[in-house]
Every structure is written in structure tokens, then in C-alpha cells.
Amino acid sequence: YKMAKAEYNYTVDSARASLVRQEDTIIFGLIERARFPLNSPTYNQSYTSIPQFRGTLLDFLVRHTEAIQAKAGRYINPEENPFFPENLPPSVVPRYPFSQFLHPAAAMININNAIWKLYFDELLPMFVASGDDGNYAQTAATDLSLLQAISRRIHYGKFVGEAKFRESPQGYEPLIRAKIHPNFLYSRKLCTNVAHATVIEDKGALMKLLTYESVEEMVVKRVKKKAMVFGQEVSLDRDVKGITYKVDPSVVSLLYQKWLIPLTKNVEVEYLLNRLD
Ligand SMILES: C=C(O[C@@H]1C=C(C(=O)O)C=C[C@H]1O)C(=O)O
């Protein structure tokens, strides 16, 4: 059967609305992972001795899950980026014609290696308790869905970058051109004058142009509030003694401020630098 061509186009507003909705997924993902303690055997290769597999239990679960999800068509959607793109099987389902909103160079941008490392080195220790309760498979499953939610959010920077470019090409084009053409950069580098300084500043200028500090402040405040609302104990009793949250709301805002927002912006810059190729 024939599928209609998807005409959906993103705007800065619609992209922002999606990021707001994705906050819910990320915060519930944090709450779900925080149900379990660290459960370090999940990440320790010497714990598993799976026949014909080298790696941790988490690696095992992620590689096999991504393979089955790839077959089911998950990565046809340009909003999705696999953690292990090498050797993924092709989709076996009809190809939905997602709108070709992004520049083709977008497909080359996948920073999941960095996100993976960040998750284990920085993020997990911020919001899980130490300890071991044996639920390694469940732990790995919650890690994967949280990692996917975080990855989708950060790579959404491609859509935000494209929407911003389309709303103001005359603002972005000169900054992109200044940076991406090595010859141009090289010839400017030979001059020790103000023009040189301008070129060096161009990645910064691009970053500046796409940054909206007031929006970032709202994001950071809102995720803290959502963590309070989503993570509170709901009781039918009148007086609940002492409010405890399932995941620390200030950790959620810190996580956004320190990692998710900066990485989203890096993806925006990276995408825009390739936008005119
Ligand atoms: C995503 C955007 O770009 C930047 C990144 C933001 C974020 O990651 O939440 C928020 C504002 C901008 O500084 C946006 O403008 O909405």
C-alpha cells in the first residue's frame, strides 16, 4: 500500500514544545532508574559470561535491543540515534516517509559515545543510591530507556538548529561560512588583525546566536518543578509527613543545566556548521 508523504515541518516553537514533552520522559526515566541502587555488576564484564558475547550485561541488553528495534524500524525516524550503529540489521517494515526536514549531513552527527560515557561517569552517581539488590536485568532495561530519552533530547538539537536557521538564514549563513571553509579560515589566519580574531570567535558567535538564556532558565526551573510533581508520594491521607521525592529535584535541574542543555547546543552548532555543505 502507498503511504502519504509526510509534510510535517518543524518550527522553533514546535521543536521547543517537543523538548518540553521530552522532559516528562526523562524525569520518569530518572525516577524509574532511581528505584534500583547502582547494581554495579550490570556494568562489570567479569560478572557476565554470556556465550558468544564479550561485554557487560548492559552491553548485551543494549546491542540486542537495538538490533530488534532497528528491524522494527525505530531508526528510520531521524529523531532516533542508536548507541551501537555498527552492524545494525536493516528494518523489515515498510518505510514511513518521514519529512526530509534536516540537511543530509545530520545523519553523520551521533554523539552517543560521549553520552554513554557521561551517563556512567557523571550522571548515574548523581541520582542513584549505592548498593546491590540483584535486579541487574531490570537495571539495564531502565538504563537503556533513560539513555534513549537523553540521547533523543540532545540530538533534537539538529531539529532546533534547522528550525532556527530557516527562521533566520541571513543571521546564520555568514557565521557558518566563516567557520566551515578551511581555505577562508587559513587565509584569515595569516593576518594578525581584527579579522583573524573574528574568525576564531565564529563558533562562539554561532553559539551565541542560537542561545536563549531566558528559555534555558525556564527549562531548568520547569524540570525541577516537574520532578517535584511527578516524584512525590501521592497519598489519600490528609497529612503526609515530610515530603520525599523519588528523584532529587535539584539534581534534575543540575543535570539539565550542566549536561543536557550544553550538549543539545553542541549538537545545534555541529549541525549548523555542516548546514551549507
Ligand atoms: C533548544 C534551544 O536552544 C538552546 C538550548 C536550550 C535547551 O537545550 O533547552 C534552550 C535555549 C537555547 O539556548 C532553544 O532555543 O529552545
XYZ file of C-alpha atoms and ligand atoms in Angstrom:
293
model
C 0.000 0.000 0.000
C 1.065 3.548 -0.611
C 1.885 5.963 2.144
C 1.226 9.652 2.058
C 4.248 11.873 2.044
C 4.640 13.427 5.470
C 4.516 17.174 5.102
C 5.144 17.948 8.742
C 7.640 20.736 9.250
C 9.275 21.714 12.466
C 9.361 25.278 13.752
C 11.326 26.670 16.677
C 8.060 26.674 18.647
C 7.119 23.100 17.753
C 10.672 21.908 18.479
C 10.534 23.612 21.880
C 7.152 22.016 22.583
C 8.688 18.626 21.852
C 11.605 19.325 24.213
C 9.099 20.228 26.942
C 7.254 16.936 26.423
C 10.539 15.028 26.381
C 11.250 16.401 29.868
C 8.422 14.192 31.153
C 10.020 11.103 29.619
C 13.438 11.950 31.008
C 12.166 12.674 34.516
C 10.118 9.469 34.627
C 13.178 7.672 33.283
C 15.235 9.056 36.159
C 12.557 8.016 38.641
C 12.457 4.503 37.183
C 16.236 4.082 37.281
C 16.399 5.505 40.819
C 14.179 2.637 42.033
C 17.308 0.493 41.890
C 20.634 1.022 43.593
C 23.764 1.284 41.475
C 23.883 -2.501 40.905
C 27.433 -2.384 39.619
C 27.523 -5.993 38.288
C 25.279 -4.686 35.464
C 28.334 -2.786 34.218
C 31.039 -5.248 35.097
C 32.237 -7.561 32.393
C 33.568 -10.100 34.852
C 30.049 -10.617 36.230
C 28.687 -11.991 32.959
C 29.974 -14.879 30.969
C 27.415 -14.930 28.209
C 28.187 -17.495 25.500
C 29.430 -15.836 22.305
C 29.287 -12.356 23.765
C 32.009 -10.116 25.100
C 30.837 -7.237 27.221
C 28.752 -6.285 30.208
C 25.151 -7.244 30.864
C 24.164 -3.711 29.850
C 26.117 -4.003 26.565
C 24.370 -7.294 25.931
C 20.911 -5.877 26.526
C 21.544 -2.684 24.545
C 23.062 -4.382 21.494
C 20.320 -6.955 21.230
C 17.536 -4.470 21.935
C 18.874 -2.033 19.350
C 19.070 -4.845 16.801
C 15.441 -5.814 17.293
C 14.326 -2.180 17.373
C 16.272 -1.491 14.173
C 14.424 -4.368 12.496
C 11.148 -2.946 13.758
C 12.029 0.387 12.129
C 12.983 2.580 15.068
C 15.969 4.214 13.370
C 14.076 5.135 10.209
C 12.934 8.134 12.217
C 15.671 10.810 12.048
C 14.901 11.724 15.673
C 16.430 8.408 16.793
C 20.141 7.614 17.000
C 21.458 4.185 18.012
C 24.254 3.745 20.569
C 25.870 0.984 18.521
C 25.181 1.866 14.876
C 27.760 -0.606 13.557
C 26.229 -3.768 12.112
C 22.617 -2.957 12.907
C 20.232 -5.091 10.833
C 18.025 -3.293 8.298
C 14.411 -2.508 9.026
C 11.976 -5.205 7.940
C 8.913 -2.965 7.960
C 7.563 -0.570 5.288
C 9.465 2.679 5.297
C 7.370 5.589 6.577
C 8.242 8.718 4.600
C 9.367 10.962 7.437
C 9.660 14.559 6.292
C 13.095 15.443 4.962
C 13.414 18.453 7.195
C 17.083 18.117 8.056
C 20.124 18.658 5.839
C 21.544 15.217 4.869
C 24.709 15.925 6.893
C 22.568 15.470 10.014
C 22.851 11.716 9.627
C 26.588 11.964 10.351
C 26.038 13.513 13.760
C 25.808 10.929 16.515
C 27.397 11.808 19.855
C 26.071 8.751 21.671
C 29.586 7.596 22.571
C 30.045 10.760 24.588
C 26.536 10.478 26.050
C 27.208 6.872 27.092
C 30.412 7.793 28.882
C 28.826 10.830 30.500
C 25.907 8.745 31.738
C 28.083 6.305 33.638
C 30.842 8.659 34.759
C 28.754 11.669 35.776
C 25.007 11.166 35.732
C 24.342 7.820 37.437
C 26.386 8.708 40.537
C 24.297 11.895 40.871
C 20.939 10.193 41.330
C 21.244 6.506 42.277
C 21.993 5.129 45.727
C 24.962 2.840 46.176
C 24.197 -0.818 46.744
C 23.216 -4.044 45.064
C 19.792 -5.678 45.046
C 20.379 -8.207 42.282
C 17.977 -6.661 39.772
C 20.610 -6.333 37.064
C 18.399 -7.047 34.056
C 15.785 -4.560 35.261
C 18.515 -2.037 35.954
C 19.908 -2.425 32.438
C 16.432 -2.036 30.946
C 15.808 1.221 32.817
C 19.286 2.454 31.862
C 18.547 1.838 28.219
C 15.223 3.662 28.148
C 16.718 6.602 30.021
C 19.760 6.677 27.744
C 17.457 6.672 24.720
C 15.403 9.545 26.138
C 18.514 11.603 26.913
C 20.013 10.847 23.510
C 16.815 11.844 21.715
C 16.705 15.122 23.614
C 20.305 16.021 22.878
C 20.161 15.044 19.194
C 16.972 17.062 18.886
C 19.427 19.937 18.646
C 19.554 19.089 14.927
C 15.874 19.984 14.526
C 16.161 23.055 16.703
C 19.210 24.181 14.714
C 17.466 23.681 11.386
C 14.321 25.483 12.556
C 16.394 28.420 13.778
C 18.319 28.507 10.512
C 15.109 28.586 8.482
C 13.701 31.385 10.596
C 16.813 33.500 10.137
C 19.126 32.273 7.359
C 20.624 35.732 6.904
C 21.726 35.661 10.540
C 23.283 32.192 10.463
C 24.817 31.954 6.985
C 27.770 34.319 7.427
C 28.725 32.689 10.728
C 28.558 29.221 9.213
C 30.544 30.185 6.118
C 33.221 31.869 8.183
C 33.882 28.663 10.032
C 33.447 25.825 7.594
C 35.647 26.818 4.715
C 39.202 25.850 5.639
C 40.735 27.999 2.888
C 38.935 31.021 4.105
C 39.956 30.279 7.631
C 43.557 29.662 6.600
C 43.941 32.901 4.639
C 42.479 34.852 7.512
C 44.788 33.147 9.957
C 47.785 34.675 8.197
C 46.685 38.146 9.146
C 47.219 39.211 12.674
C 44.418 41.692 12.754
C 40.856 42.049 13.914
C 39.538 39.857 11.092
C 41.575 36.984 12.482
C 40.000 37.390 15.872
C 36.585 37.430 14.223
C 37.191 34.040 12.619
C 38.429 32.494 15.830
C 35.286 33.742 17.533
C 32.926 32.310 14.936
C 31.995 29.100 16.690
C 31.351 31.230 19.724
C 29.274 33.647 17.649
C 27.167 30.796 16.323
C 26.715 29.501 19.850
C 25.727 32.968 20.963
C 23.207 33.427 18.178
C 21.371 30.192 18.954
C 21.416 30.688 22.719
C 18.320 31.959 24.526
C 19.235 32.328 28.160
C 15.678 33.087 29.270
C 14.451 29.859 27.635
C 17.212 27.886 29.348
C 16.301 29.391 32.716
C 12.686 28.354 32.228
C 13.726 24.812 31.297
C 15.866 24.475 34.407
C 13.089 25.778 36.672
C 10.382 23.720 34.997
C 12.225 20.394 35.241
C 12.759 20.998 38.934
C 9.051 21.631 39.390
C 8.137 18.593 37.290
C 10.467 16.429 39.392
C 8.588 17.640 42.478
C 5.186 16.943 40.940
C 5.996 13.621 39.281
C 8.191 12.330 42.082
C 6.058 12.986 45.146
C 4.296 10.297 47.149
C 0.600 10.509 46.433
C -1.441 9.634 49.471
C -5.143 9.719 50.252
C -4.355 10.678 53.808
C -4.773 14.302 54.700
C -1.394 14.934 56.202
C 1.598 13.356 54.544
C 4.512 13.700 56.903
C 7.622 15.186 55.345
C 7.834 15.325 51.575
C 10.334 12.996 49.975
C 10.832 12.873 46.223
C 11.638 9.818 44.145
C 14.450 11.695 42.489
C 16.022 14.834 43.921
C 14.515 17.826 42.056
C 17.688 19.891 42.334
C 19.681 17.034 40.825
C 17.286 17.067 37.871
C 17.757 20.796 37.303
C 21.520 20.470 37.713
C 21.584 17.627 35.221
C 19.800 19.788 32.671
C 21.883 22.851 33.363
C 25.241 21.156 33.350
C 24.800 18.446 30.716
C 21.606 18.199 28.699
C 21.310 21.823 27.621
C 25.018 22.321 26.786
C 25.110 19.081 24.774
C 21.921 19.992 22.907
C 23.578 23.272 21.971
C 26.741 21.494 20.855
C 24.597 19.400 18.525
C 22.933 22.578 17.227
C 26.337 24.123 16.478
C 27.693 20.924 14.950
C 24.622 20.599 12.755
C 24.733 24.228 11.638
C 28.439 24.043 10.797
C 27.536 21.378 8.219
C 24.319 23.066 7.098
C 25.745 24.666 3.935
C 27.906 21.755 2.712
C 16.891 24.319 22.354
C 17.104 25.615 22.205
O 18.385 26.154 22.065
C 19.160 26.459 23.214
C 19.138 25.309 24.113
C 18.146 25.179 25.028
C 17.894 23.849 25.661
O 18.686 22.941 25.443
O 16.873 23.707 26.352
C 17.355 26.277 25.358
C 17.566 27.508 24.784
C 18.677 27.760 23.846
O 19.714 28.418 24.496
C 16.000 26.600 22.177
O 16.239 27.730 21.749
O 14.882 26.228 22.560
